[in-house]
Amino acid sequence: QKEVEQNSGPLSVPEGAIASLNCTYSDRGSQSFFWYRQYSGKSPELIMSIYSNGDKEDGRFTAQLNKASQYVSLLIRDSQPSDSATYLCAVNMRVPNDYKLSFGAGTTVTVRA
Amino acid sequence: GAVVSQHPSWVICKSGTSVKIECRSLDFQATTMFWYRQFPKQSLMLMATSNEGSKATYEQGVEKDKFLINHASLTLSTLTVTSAHPEDSSFYICSARDPPGGTSSTDTQYFGPGTRLTVL
């Protein structure tokens, strides 16, 4: 079982619609979860972090966390063409004396104008 | 958020040569930096964890003698790809953890812009 799994893409949505991205993780003890956006040829950019169960909203982005289900999601409201990118789910996993980020494979989103 | 820079942004070299990539935290001190590699259409793979003033910790399968990491100051870590070969061609990305100092599950990693290495 992979440490972090994301729903397979690519995901194509019309401009103005909601894009929904899902992610599950294997380590029940994980406490911190991140969504990064990566444009083609560029490095990842942090867009959301979430640590507590429930919803966290930041502008058009909403992250949702359910630790009991080991599930985290990202909603992009009013999708814009500039949102077209690969979205990486990352989980901070405990290793001896430290933490390291484990990434999902990413979901590529295309917003159609 | 914290700003991390990398230099160079791209490099082309001949097979057998060595290439050094620099990673700098610009507005904070980073006691821990991370080096990742990303091949086309794949996700990021952690290569090593770089700790200021101590030896780097390498992930399983990463050759420490081939990928030399030096973290001599709180704002600079370097990755040297020694005797590079075409299969080392990849996108190398560093990140720095904020806040510095101890470790916490809520620590956030901020990524540099990446270095694209092409070995001919």
PDB file of C-alpha atoms in Angstrom, chain A residues 17-92:
ATOM      1  CA  ALA A  17     -16.864  24.997 -11.688  1.00  0.00           C
ATOM      2  CA  ILE A  18     -15.626  23.256  -8.547  1.00  0.00           C
ATOM      3  CA  ALA A  19     -12.613  20.970  -8.827  1.00  0.00           C
ATOM      4  CA  SER A  20     -12.509  18.238  -6.189  1.00  0.00           C
ATOM      5  CA  LEU A  21      -9.258  16.464  -5.359  1.00  0.00           C
ATOM      6  CA  ASN A  22      -8.988  13.498  -3.016  1.00  0.00           C
ATOM      7  CA  CYS A  23      -6.151  11.954  -1.068  1.00  0.00           C
ATOM      8  CA  THR A  24      -5.839   9.032   1.334  1.00  0.00           C
ATOM      9  CA  TYR A  25      -2.902   8.117   3.538  1.00  0.00           C
ATOM     10  CA  SER A  26      -1.769   4.954   5.243  1.00  0.00           C
ATOM     11  CA  ASP A  27      -0.170   6.153   8.488  1.00  0.00           C
ATOM     12  CA  ARG A  28      -2.958   6.629  11.040  1.00  0.00           C
ATOM     13  CA  GLY A  29      -0.589   8.593  13.276  1.00  0.00           C
ATOM     14  CA  SER A  30      -0.012  11.373  10.737  1.00  0.00           C
ATOM     15  CA  GLN A  31      -0.991  14.815  12.015  1.00  0.00           C
ATOM     16  CA  SER A  32      -0.087  17.283   9.269  1.00  0.00           C
ATOM     17  CA  PHE A  33      -1.265  17.480   5.701  1.00  0.00           C
ATOM     18  CA  PHE A  34      -0.371  19.792   2.873  1.00  0.00           C
ATOM     19  CA  TRP A  35      -1.517  20.595  -0.626  1.00  0.00           C
ATOM     20  CA  TYR A  36       1.058  21.857  -3.086  1.00  0.00           C
ATOM     21  CA  ARG A  37       0.427  23.177  -6.582  1.00  0.00           C
ATOM     22  CA  GLN A  38       2.996  22.461  -9.269  1.00  0.00           C
ATOM     23  CA  TYR A  39       2.884  24.135 -12.638  1.00  0.00           C
ATOM     24  CA  SER A  40       4.532  22.306 -15.513  1.00  0.00           C
ATOM     25  CA  GLY A  41       8.297  22.684 -15.312  1.00  0.00           C
ATOM     26  CA  LYS A  42       8.173  24.460 -11.970  1.00  0.00           C
ATOM     27  CA  SER A  43       8.689  23.424  -8.360  1.00  0.00           C
ATOM     28  CA  PRO A  44       5.845  22.839  -5.879  1.00  0.00           C
ATOM     29  CA  GLU A  45       4.193  25.813  -4.222  1.00  0.00           C
ATOM     30  CA  LEU A  46       2.391  25.446  -0.893  1.00  0.00           C
ATOM     31  CA  ILE A  47      -1.263  26.409  -1.104  1.00  0.00           C
ATOM     32  CA  MET A  48      -2.825  24.835   1.989  1.00  0.00           C
ATOM     33  CA  SER A  49      -1.926  23.119   5.222  1.00  0.00           C
ATOM     34  CA  ILE A  50      -4.386  21.435   7.546  1.00  0.00           C
ATOM     35  CA  TYR A  51      -3.884  19.796  10.921  1.00  0.00           C
ATOM     36  CA  SER A  52      -7.346  19.423  12.481  1.00  0.00           C
ATOM     37  CA  ASN A  53     -10.424  17.524  11.412  1.00  0.00           C
ATOM     38  CA  GLY A  54     -12.921  19.572   9.469  1.00  0.00           C
ATOM     39  CA  ASP A  55     -12.692  22.259   6.846  1.00  0.00           C
ATOM     40  CA  LYS A  56     -10.143  25.007   6.340  1.00  0.00           C
ATOM     41  CA  GLU A  57     -10.859  27.741   3.829  1.00  0.00           C
ATOM     42  CA  ASP A  58      -8.407  30.103   2.147  1.00  0.00           C
ATOM     43  CA  GLY A  59      -9.872  32.151  -0.657  1.00  0.00           C
ATOM     44  CA  ARG A  60     -11.177  29.824  -3.338  1.00  0.00           C
ATOM     45  CA  PHE A  61      -9.480  26.807  -1.751  1.00  0.00           C
ATOM     46  CA  THR A  62     -10.993  24.587   0.933  1.00  0.00           C
ATOM     47  CA  ALA A  63      -9.116  21.704   2.500  1.00  0.00           C
ATOM     48  CA  GLN A  64     -11.042  18.999   4.326  1.00  0.00           C
ATOM     49  CA  LEU A  65      -9.542  16.500   6.755  1.00  0.00           C
ATOM     50  CA  ASN A  66     -11.026  13.355   8.248  1.00  0.00           C
ATOM     51  CA  LYS A  67      -8.408  11.561  10.319  1.00  0.00           C
ATOM     52  CA  ALA A  68     -10.727   8.670  11.194  1.00  0.00           C
ATOM     53  CA  SER A  69     -11.100   7.898   7.507  1.00  0.00           C
ATOM     54  CA  GLN A  70      -7.486   8.854   6.757  1.00  0.00           C
ATOM     55  CA  TYR A  71      -8.758  11.141   4.065  1.00  0.00           C
ATOM     56  CA  VAL A  72      -7.919  14.682   3.010  1.00  0.00           C
ATOM     57  CA  SER A  73      -9.375  16.620   0.118  1.00  0.00           C
ATOM     58  CA  LEU A  74      -9.017  19.933  -1.662  1.00  0.00           C
ATOM     59  CA  LEU A  75     -11.831  21.865  -3.291  1.00  0.00           C
ATOM     60  CA  ILE A  76     -11.137  24.641  -5.762  1.00  0.00           C
ATOM     61  CA  ARG A  77     -14.173  26.870  -6.187  1.00  0.00           C
ATOM     62  CA  ASP A  78     -14.787  29.092  -9.196  1.00  0.00           C
ATOM     63  CA  SER A  79     -11.980  27.339 -11.064  1.00  0.00           C
ATOM     64  CA  GLN A  80      -9.895  29.550 -13.328  1.00  0.00           C
ATOM     65  CA  PRO A  81      -7.611  28.619 -16.223  1.00  0.00           C
ATOM     66  CA  SER A  82      -4.702  29.714 -14.027  1.00  0.00           C
ATOM     67  CA  ASP A  83      -5.589  26.846 -11.668  1.00  0.00           C
ATOM     68  CA  SER A  84      -4.521  24.361 -14.344  1.00  0.00           C
ATOM     69  CA  ALA A  85      -1.637  22.519 -12.699  1.00  0.00           C
ATOM     70  CA  THR A  86      -0.728  19.315 -10.891  1.00  0.00           C
ATOM     71  CA  TYR A  87      -1.820  19.233  -7.266  1.00  0.00           C
ATOM     72  CA  LEU A  88       0.283  17.226  -4.854  1.00  0.00           C
ATOM     73  CA  CYS A  89      -1.029  15.898  -1.570  1.00  0.00           C
ATOM     74  CA  ALA A  90       1.708  15.593   1.045  1.00  0.00           C
ATOM     75  CA  VAL A  91       1.625  14.019   4.488  1.00  0.00           C
ATOM     76  CA  ASN A  92       4.178  14.675   7.219  1.00  0.00           C
TER      77      ASN A  92
END
